[in-house]
PDB file of C-alpha atoms in Angstrom:
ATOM      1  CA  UNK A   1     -14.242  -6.220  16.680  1.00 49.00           C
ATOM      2  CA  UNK A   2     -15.667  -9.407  16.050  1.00 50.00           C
ATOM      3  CA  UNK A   3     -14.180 -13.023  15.557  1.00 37.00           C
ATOM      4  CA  UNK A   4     -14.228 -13.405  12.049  1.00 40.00           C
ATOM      5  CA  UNK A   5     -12.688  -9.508  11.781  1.00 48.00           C
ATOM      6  CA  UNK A   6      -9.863 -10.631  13.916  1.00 38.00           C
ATOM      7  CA  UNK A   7      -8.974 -13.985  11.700  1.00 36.00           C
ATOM      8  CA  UNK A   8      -9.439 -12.034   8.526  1.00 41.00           C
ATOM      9  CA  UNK A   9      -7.111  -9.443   9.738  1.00 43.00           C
ATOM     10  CA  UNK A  10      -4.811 -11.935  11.474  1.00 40.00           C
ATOM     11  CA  UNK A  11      -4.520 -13.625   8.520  1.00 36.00           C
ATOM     12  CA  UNK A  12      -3.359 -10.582   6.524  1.00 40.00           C
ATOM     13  CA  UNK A  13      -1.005  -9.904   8.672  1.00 38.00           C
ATOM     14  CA  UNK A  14       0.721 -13.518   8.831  1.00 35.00           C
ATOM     15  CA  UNK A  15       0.518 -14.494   5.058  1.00 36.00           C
ATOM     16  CA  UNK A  16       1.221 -17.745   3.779  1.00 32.00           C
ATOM     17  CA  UNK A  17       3.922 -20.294   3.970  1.00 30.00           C
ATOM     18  CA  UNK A  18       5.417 -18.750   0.237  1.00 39.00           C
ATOM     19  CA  UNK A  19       3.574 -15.425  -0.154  1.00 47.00           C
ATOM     20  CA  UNK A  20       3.600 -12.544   2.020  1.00 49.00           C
ATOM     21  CA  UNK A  21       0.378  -9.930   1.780  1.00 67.00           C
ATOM     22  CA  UNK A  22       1.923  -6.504   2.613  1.00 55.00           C
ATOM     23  CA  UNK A  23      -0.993  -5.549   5.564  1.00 51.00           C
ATOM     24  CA  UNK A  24      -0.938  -5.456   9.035  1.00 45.00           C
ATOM     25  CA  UNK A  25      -2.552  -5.603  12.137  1.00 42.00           C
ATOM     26  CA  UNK A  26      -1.036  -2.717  14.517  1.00 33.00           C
ATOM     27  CA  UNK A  27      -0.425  -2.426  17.800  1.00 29.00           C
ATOM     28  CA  UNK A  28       2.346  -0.071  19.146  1.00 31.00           C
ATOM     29  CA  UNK A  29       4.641   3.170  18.553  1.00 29.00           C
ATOM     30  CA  UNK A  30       8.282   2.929  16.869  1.00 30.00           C
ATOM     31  CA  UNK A  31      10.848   5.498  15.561  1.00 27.00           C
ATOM     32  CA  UNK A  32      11.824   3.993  12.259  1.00 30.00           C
ATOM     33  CA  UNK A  33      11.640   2.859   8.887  1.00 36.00           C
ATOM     34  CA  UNK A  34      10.302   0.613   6.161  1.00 64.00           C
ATOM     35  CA  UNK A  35      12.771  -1.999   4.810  1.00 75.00           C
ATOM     36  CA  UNK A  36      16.055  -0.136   3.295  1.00 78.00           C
ATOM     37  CA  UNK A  37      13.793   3.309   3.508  1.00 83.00           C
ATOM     38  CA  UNK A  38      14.076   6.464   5.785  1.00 88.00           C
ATOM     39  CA  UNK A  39      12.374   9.261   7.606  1.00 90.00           C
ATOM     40  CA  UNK A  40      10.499  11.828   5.102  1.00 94.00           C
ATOM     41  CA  UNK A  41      11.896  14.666   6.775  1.00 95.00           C
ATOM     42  CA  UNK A  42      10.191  16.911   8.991  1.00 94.00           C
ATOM     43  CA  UNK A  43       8.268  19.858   7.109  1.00 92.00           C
ATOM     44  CA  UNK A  44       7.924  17.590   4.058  1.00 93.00           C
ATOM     45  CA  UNK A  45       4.464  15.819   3.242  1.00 93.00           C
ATOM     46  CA  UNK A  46       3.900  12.772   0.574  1.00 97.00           C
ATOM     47  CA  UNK A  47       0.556  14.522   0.187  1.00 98.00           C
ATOM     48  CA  UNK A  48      -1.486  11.257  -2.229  1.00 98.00           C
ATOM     49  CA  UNK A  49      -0.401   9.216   0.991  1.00 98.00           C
ATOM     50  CA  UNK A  50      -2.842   7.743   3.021  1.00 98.00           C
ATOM     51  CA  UNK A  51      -2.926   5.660   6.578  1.00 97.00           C
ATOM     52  CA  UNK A  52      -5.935   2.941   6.100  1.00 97.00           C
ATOM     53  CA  UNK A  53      -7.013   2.687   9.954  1.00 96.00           C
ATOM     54  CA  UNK A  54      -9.498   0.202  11.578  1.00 96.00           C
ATOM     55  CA  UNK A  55     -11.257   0.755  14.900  1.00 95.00           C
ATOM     56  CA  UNK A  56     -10.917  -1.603  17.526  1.00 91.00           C
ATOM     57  CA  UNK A  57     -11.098  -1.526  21.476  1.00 91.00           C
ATOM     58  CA  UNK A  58      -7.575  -0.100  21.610  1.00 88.00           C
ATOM     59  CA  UNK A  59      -8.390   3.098  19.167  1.00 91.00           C
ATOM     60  CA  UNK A  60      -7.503   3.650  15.786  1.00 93.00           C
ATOM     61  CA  UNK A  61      -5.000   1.202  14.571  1.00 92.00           C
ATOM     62  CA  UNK A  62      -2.999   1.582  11.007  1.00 93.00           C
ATOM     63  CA  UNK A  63      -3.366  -1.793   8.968  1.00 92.00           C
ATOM     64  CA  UNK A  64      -2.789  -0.686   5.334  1.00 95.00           C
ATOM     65  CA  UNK A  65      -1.462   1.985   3.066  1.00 96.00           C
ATOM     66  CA  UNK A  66      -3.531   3.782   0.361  1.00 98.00           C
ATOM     67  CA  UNK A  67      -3.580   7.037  -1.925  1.00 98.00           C
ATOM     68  CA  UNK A  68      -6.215  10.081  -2.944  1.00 98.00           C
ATOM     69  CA  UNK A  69      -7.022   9.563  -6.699  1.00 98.00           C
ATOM     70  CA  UNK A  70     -10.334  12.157  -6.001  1.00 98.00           C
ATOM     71  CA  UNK A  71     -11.690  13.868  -3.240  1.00 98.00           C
ATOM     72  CA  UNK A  72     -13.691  11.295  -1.795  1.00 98.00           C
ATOM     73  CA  UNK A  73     -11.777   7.953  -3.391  1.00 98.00           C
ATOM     74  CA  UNK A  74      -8.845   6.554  -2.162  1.00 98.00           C
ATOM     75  CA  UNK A  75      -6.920   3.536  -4.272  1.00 98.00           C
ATOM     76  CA  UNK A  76      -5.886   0.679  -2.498  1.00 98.00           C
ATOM     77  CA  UNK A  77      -5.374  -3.246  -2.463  1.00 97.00           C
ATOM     78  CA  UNK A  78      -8.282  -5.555  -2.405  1.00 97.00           C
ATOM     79  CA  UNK A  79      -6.805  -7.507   0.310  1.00 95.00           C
ATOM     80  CA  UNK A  80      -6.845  -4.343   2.743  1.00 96.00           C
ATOM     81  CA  UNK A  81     -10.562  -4.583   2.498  1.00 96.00           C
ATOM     82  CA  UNK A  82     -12.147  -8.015   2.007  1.00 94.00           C
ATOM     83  CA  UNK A  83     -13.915  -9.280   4.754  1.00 94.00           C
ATOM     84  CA  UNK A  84     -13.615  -5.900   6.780  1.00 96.00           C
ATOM     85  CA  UNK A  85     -16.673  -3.846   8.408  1.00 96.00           C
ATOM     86  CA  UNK A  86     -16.078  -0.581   6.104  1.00 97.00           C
ATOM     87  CA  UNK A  87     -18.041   1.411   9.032  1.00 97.00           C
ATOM     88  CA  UNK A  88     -14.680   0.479  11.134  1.00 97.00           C
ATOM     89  CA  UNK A  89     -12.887   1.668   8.690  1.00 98.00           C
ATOM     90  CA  UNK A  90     -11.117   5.814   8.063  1.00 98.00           C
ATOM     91  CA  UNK A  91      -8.457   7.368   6.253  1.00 98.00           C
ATOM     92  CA  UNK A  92      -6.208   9.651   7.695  1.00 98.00           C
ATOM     93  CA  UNK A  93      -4.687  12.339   5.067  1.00 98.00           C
ATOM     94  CA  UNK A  94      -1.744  14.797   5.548  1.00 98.00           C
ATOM     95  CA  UNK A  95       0.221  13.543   7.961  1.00 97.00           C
ATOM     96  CA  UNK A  96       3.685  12.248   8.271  1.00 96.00           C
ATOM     97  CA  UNK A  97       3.589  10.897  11.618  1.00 94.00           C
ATOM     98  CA  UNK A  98       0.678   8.280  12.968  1.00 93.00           C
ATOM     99  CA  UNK A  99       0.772  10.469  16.210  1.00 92.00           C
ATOM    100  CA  UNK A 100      -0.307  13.132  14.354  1.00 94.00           C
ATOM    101  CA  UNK A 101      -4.123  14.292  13.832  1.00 92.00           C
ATOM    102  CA  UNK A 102      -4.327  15.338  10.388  1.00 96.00           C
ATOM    103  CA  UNK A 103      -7.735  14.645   8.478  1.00 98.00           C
ATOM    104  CA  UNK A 104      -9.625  11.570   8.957  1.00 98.00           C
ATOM    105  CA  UNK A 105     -12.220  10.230   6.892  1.00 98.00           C
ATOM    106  CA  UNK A 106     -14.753   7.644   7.444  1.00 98.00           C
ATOM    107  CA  UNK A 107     -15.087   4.814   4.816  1.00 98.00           C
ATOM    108  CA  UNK A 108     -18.461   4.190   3.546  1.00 98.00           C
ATOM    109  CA  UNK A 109     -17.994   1.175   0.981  1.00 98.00           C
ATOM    110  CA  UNK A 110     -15.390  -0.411  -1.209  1.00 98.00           C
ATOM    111  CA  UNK A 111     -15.158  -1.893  -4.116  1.00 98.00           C
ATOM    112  CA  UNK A 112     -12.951  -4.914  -5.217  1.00 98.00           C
ATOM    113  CA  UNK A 113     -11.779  -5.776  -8.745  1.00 98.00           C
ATOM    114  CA  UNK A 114     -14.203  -8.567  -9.436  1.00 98.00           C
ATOM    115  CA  UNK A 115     -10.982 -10.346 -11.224  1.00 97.00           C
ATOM    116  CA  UNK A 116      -9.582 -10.316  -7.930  1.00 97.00           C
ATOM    117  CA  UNK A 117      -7.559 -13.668  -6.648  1.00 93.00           C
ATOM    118  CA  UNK A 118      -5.354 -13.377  -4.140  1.00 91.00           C
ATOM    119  CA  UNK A 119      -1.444 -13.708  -4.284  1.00 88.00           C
ATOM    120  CA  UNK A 120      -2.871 -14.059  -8.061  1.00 90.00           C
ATOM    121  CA  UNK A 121      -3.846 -10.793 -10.037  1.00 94.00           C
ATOM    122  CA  UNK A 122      -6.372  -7.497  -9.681  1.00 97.00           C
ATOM    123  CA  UNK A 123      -5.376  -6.747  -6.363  1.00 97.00           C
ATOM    124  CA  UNK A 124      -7.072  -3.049  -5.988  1.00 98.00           C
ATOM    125  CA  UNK A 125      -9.655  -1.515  -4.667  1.00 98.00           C
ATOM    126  CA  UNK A 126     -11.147   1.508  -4.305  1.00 98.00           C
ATOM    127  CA  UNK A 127     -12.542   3.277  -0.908  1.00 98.00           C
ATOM    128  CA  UNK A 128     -15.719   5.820  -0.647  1.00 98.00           C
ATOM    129  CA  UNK A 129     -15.041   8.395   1.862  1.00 98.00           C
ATOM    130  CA  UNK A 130     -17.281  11.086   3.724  1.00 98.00           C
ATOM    131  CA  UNK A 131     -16.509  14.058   4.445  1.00 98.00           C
ATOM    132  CA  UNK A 132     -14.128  14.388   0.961  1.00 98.00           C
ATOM    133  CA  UNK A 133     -11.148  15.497   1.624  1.00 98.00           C
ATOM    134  CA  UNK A 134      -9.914  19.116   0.988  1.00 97.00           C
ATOM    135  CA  UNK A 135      -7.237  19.395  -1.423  1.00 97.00           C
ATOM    136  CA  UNK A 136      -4.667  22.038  -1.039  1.00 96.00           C
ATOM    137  CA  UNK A 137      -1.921  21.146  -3.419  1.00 90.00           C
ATOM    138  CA  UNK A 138       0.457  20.786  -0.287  1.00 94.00           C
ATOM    139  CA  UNK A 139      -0.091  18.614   2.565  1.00 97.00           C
ATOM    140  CA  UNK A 140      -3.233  16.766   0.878  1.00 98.00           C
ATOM    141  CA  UNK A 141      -3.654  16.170  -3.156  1.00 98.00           C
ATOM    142  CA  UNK A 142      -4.351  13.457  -5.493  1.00 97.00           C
ATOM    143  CA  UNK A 143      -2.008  11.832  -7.689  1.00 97.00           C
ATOM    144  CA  UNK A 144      -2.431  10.950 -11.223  1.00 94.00           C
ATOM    145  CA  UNK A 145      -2.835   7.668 -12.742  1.00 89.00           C
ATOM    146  CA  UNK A 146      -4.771   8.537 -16.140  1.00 69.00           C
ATOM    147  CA  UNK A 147      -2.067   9.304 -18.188  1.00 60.00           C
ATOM    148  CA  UNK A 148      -0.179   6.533 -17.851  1.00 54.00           C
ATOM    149  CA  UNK A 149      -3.054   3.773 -19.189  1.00 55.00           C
ATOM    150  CA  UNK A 150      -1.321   3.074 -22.380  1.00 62.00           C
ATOM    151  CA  UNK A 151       2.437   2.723 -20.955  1.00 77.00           C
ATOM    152  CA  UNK A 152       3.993  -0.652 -20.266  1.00 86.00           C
ATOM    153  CA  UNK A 153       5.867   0.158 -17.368  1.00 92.00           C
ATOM    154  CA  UNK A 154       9.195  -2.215 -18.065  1.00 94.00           C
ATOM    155  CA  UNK A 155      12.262  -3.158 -15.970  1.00 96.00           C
ATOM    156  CA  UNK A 156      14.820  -0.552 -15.116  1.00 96.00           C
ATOM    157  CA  UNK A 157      12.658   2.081 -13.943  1.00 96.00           C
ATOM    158  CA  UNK A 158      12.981   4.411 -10.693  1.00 97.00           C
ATOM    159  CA  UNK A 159      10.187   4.343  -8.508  1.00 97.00           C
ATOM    160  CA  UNK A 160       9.553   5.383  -5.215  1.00 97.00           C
ATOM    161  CA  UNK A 161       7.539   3.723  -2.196  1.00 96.00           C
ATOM    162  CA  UNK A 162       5.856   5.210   0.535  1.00 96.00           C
ATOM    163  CA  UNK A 163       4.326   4.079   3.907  1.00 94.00           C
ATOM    164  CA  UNK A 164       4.593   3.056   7.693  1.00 91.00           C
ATOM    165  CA  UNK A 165       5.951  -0.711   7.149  1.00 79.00           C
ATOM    166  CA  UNK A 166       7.734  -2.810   8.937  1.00 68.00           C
ATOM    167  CA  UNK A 167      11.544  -1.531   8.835  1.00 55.00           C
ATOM    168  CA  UNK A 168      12.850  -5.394   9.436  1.00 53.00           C
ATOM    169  CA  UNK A 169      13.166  -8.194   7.322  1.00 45.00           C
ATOM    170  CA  UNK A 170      10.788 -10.555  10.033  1.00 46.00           C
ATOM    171  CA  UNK A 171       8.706  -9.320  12.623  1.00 49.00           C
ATOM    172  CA  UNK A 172       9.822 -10.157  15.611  1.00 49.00           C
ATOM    173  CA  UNK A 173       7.152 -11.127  18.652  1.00 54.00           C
ATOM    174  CA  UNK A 174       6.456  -8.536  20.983  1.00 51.00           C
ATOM    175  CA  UNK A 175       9.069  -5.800  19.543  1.00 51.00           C
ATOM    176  CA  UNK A 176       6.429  -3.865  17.708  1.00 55.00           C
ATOM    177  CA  UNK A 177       8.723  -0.757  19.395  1.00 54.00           C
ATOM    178  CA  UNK A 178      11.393  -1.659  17.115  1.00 53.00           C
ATOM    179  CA  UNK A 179       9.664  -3.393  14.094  1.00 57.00           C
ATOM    180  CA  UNK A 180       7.071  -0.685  12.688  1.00 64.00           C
ATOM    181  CA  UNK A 181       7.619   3.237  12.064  1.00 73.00           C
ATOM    182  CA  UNK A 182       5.535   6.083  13.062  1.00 88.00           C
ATOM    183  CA  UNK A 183       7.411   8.104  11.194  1.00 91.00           C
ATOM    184  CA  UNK A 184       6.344   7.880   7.508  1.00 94.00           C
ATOM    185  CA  UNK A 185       9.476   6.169   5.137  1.00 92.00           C
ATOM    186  CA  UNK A 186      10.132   6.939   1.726  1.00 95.00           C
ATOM    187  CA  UNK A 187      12.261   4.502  -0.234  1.00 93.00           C
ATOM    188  CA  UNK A 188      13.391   4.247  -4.105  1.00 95.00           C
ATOM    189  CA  UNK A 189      14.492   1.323  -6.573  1.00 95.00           C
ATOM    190  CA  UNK A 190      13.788   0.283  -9.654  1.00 96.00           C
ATOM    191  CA  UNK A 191      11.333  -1.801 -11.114  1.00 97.00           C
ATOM    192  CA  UNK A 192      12.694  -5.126 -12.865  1.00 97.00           C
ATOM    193  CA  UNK A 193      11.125  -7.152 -15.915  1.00 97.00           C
ATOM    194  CA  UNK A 194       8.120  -9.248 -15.354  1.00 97.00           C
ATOM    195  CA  UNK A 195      10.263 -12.175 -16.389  1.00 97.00           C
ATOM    196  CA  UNK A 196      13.204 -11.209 -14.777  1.00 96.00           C
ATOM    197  CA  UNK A 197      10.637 -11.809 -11.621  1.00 95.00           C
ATOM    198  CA  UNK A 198       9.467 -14.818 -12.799  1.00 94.00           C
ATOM    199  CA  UNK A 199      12.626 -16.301 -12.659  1.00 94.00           C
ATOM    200  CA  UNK A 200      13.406 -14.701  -9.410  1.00 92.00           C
ATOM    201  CA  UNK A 201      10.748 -16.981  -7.668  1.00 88.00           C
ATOM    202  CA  UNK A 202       7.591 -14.579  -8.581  1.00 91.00           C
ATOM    203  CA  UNK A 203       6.123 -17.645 -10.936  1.00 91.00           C
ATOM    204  CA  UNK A 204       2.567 -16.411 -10.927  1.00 90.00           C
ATOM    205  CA  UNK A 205       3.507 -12.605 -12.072  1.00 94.00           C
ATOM    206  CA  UNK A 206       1.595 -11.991 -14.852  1.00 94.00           C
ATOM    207  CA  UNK A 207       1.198  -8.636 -17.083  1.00 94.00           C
ATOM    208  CA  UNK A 208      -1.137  -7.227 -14.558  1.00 95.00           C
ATOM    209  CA  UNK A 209       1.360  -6.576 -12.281  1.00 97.00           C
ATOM    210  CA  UNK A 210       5.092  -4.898 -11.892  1.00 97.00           C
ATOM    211  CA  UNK A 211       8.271  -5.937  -9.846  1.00 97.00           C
ATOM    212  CA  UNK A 212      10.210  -4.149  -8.200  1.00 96.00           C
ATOM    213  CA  UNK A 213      13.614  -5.305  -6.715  1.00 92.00           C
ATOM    214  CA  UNK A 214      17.120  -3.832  -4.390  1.00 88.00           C
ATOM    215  CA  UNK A 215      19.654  -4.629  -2.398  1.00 84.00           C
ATOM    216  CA  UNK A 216      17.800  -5.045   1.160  1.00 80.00           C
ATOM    217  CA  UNK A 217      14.590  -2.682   0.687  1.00 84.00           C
ATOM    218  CA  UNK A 218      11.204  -3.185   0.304  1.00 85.00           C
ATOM    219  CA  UNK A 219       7.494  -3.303   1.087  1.00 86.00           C
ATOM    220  CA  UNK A 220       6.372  -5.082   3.912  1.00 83.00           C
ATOM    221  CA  UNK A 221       4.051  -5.936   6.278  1.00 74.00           C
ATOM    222  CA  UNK A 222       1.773  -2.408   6.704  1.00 82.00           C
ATOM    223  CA  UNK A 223       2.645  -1.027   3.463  1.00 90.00           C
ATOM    224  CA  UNK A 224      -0.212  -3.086   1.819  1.00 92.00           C
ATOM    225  CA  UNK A 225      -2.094  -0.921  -0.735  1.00 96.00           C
ATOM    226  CA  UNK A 226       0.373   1.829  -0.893  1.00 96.00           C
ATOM    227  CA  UNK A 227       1.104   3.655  -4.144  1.00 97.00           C
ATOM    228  CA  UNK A 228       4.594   2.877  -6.084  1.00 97.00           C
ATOM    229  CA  UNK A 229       5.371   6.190  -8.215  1.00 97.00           C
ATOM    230  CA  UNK A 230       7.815   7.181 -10.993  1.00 95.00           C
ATOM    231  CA  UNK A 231       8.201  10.734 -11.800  1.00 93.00           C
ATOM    232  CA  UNK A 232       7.017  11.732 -14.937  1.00 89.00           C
ATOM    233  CA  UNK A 233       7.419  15.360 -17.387  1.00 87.00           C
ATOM    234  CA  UNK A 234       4.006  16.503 -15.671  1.00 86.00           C
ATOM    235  CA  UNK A 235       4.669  15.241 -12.331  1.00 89.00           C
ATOM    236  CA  UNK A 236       4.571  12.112  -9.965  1.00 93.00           C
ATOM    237  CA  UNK A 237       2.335   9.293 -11.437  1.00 95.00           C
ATOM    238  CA  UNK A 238       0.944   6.265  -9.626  1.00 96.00           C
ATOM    239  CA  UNK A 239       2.122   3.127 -11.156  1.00 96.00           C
ATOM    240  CA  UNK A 240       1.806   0.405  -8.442  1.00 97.00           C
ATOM    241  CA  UNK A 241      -0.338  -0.764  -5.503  1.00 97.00           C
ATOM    242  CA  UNK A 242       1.589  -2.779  -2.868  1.00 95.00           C
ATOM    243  CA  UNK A 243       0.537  -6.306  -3.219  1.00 95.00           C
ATOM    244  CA  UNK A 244       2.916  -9.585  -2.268  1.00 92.00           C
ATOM    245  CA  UNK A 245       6.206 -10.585  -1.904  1.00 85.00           C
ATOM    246  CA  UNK A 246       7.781 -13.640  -0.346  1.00 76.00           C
ATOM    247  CA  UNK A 247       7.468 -14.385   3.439  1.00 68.00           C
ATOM    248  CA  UNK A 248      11.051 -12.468   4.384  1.00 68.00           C
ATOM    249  CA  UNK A 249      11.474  -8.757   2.968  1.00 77.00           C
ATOM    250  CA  UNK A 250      13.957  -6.493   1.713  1.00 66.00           C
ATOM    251  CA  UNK A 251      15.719  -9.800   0.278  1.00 68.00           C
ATOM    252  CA  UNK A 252      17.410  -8.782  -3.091  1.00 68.00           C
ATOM    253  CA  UNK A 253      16.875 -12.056  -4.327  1.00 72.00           C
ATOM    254  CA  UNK A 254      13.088 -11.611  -3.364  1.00 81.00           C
ATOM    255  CA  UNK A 255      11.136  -9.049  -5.842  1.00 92.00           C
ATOM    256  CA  UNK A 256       8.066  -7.058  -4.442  1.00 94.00           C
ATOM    257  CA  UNK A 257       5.413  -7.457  -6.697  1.00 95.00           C
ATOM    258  CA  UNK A 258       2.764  -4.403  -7.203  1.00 96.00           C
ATOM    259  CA  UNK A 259      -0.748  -4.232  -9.120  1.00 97.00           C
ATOM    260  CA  UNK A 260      -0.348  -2.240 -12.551  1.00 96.00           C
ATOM    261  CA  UNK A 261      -2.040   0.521 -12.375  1.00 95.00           C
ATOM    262  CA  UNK A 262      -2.412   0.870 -15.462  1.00 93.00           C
ATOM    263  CA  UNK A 263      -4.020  -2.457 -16.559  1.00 93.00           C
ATOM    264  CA  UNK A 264      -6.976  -1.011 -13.924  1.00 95.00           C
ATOM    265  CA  UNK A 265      -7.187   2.457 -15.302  1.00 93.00           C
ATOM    266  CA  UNK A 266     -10.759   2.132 -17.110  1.00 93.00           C
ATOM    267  CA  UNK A 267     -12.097   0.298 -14.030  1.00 96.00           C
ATOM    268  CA  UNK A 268     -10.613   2.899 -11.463  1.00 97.00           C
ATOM    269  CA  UNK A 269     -12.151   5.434 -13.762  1.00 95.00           C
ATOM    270  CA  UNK A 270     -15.591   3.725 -13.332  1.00 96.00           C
ATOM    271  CA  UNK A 271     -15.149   3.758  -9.516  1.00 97.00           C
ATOM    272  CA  UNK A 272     -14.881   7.882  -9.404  1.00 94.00           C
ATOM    273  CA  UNK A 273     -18.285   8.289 -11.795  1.00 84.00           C
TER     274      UNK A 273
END
């Protein structure tokens, strides 16, 4: 990995003084959970999930979170990729566990929202993968996204995160063994009003993007481009990619704030053509 790799990926994973990108830099093996979030239990798959993973000198490392929205395109956040070496890059489908094998991908571009500013608005992006995955409606599948373009997703409704986070407010230095999961975590609360999360701190949120908000839980470091869904009459629906928060997680006081998927939906749709 080169220098400027490192610092762009080092920088992801510190964040700023105020905002907090959700992306990591990996290094180690833990037992547990995303903030306020537990074990998806063994035998059970979150099958749209994806590990983002980025090859370095130590192996395959898990940075950032991302979902199957087609065979051989993955949705994420912009911030997972900019400045990366895509040929680094893989996703790893169907597994629940980073120890385990399941079906890796390699990356072969991405494309950022060209709206994209970051901590700001249009954080997404979408991955090209080779070989496409193979779909089997149980460990591996897409989710949907389409149907949902002309809903305003407003406060008050459930919605479910995924991903291999940090379980702790903080990291702390050199306690990766307790900070981050291996274990994928599953964790639900409900999305809040874009000026409810305004006045909760979140003073840039603007239309293109959705809060969400509980009592300690959250995204957090590693969770970074993960898919928020809400559970619909035809089935789970992808309504948020993990974005920013503030520098602490899990805080109630502290919203996480997601891109809105559906504000994208006509540019994602240009990204599968």
């Amino acid at each position: 990995m080169g220098l400027t790799e490192l610092l762009v990926i080092g920088v992801i994973a510190v964040g700023g003084v105020f905002g907090r990108l959700n992306s990591r830099q990996p290094s180690g093996d833990t037992p547990h959970r995303i903030v306020g979030g537990a074990d998806v239990p063994p035998g059970q798959h979150i099958p749209y999930q994806v590990s983002l993973q980025y090859k370095t000198r130590g192996g395959q490392m898990h940075f950032c979170g991302g979902s199957i929205i087609a065979p051989n395109r993955i949705l994420t956040a912009a911030h997972c990729c900019r400045g990366l070496n895509a040929s680094r890059m893989s996703v790893v489908a169907g597994i629940r566990g980073l120890n385990e094998r399941g079906s890796r991908s390699q990356v072969l571009s991405y494309s950022i929202h060209p709206n994209y500013q970051e901590l700001v608005t249009s954080d997404l992006a979408v991955l090209s993968i080779k070989p496409p995955l193979k779909l089997n409606n149980a460990s591996i599948s897409a989710i949907g996204y389409q149907s949902l373009r002309k809903e305003f997703v407003g406060g008050g409704v459930p919605v479910t995160l995924t991903g291999w986070g940090l379980r702790l407010p903080v990291p702390f230095p050199f306690l990766d063994n307790v900070n981050y999961p291996t274990v994928l975590q599953r964790m639900s609360y409900h999305t809040i009003s874009n000026k409810d999360c305004r006045d909760a701190g979140m003073e840039s949120v603007t239309d293109t993007e959705i809060c969400a908000r509980g009592p300690f839980r959250g995204a957090c470091s590693g969770d970074s481009g993960g898919p928020l869904v809400t559970q619909t009459d035809s089935g789970p629906k992808q309504v948020g990619i993990v974005s920013y928060g503030l520098v602490v997680c899990g805080l109630y006081i502290s919203p996480d704030v997601y891109t809105r998927v559906s504000t994208f939906s006509d540019w994602i749709d240009n990204q599968l053509e």
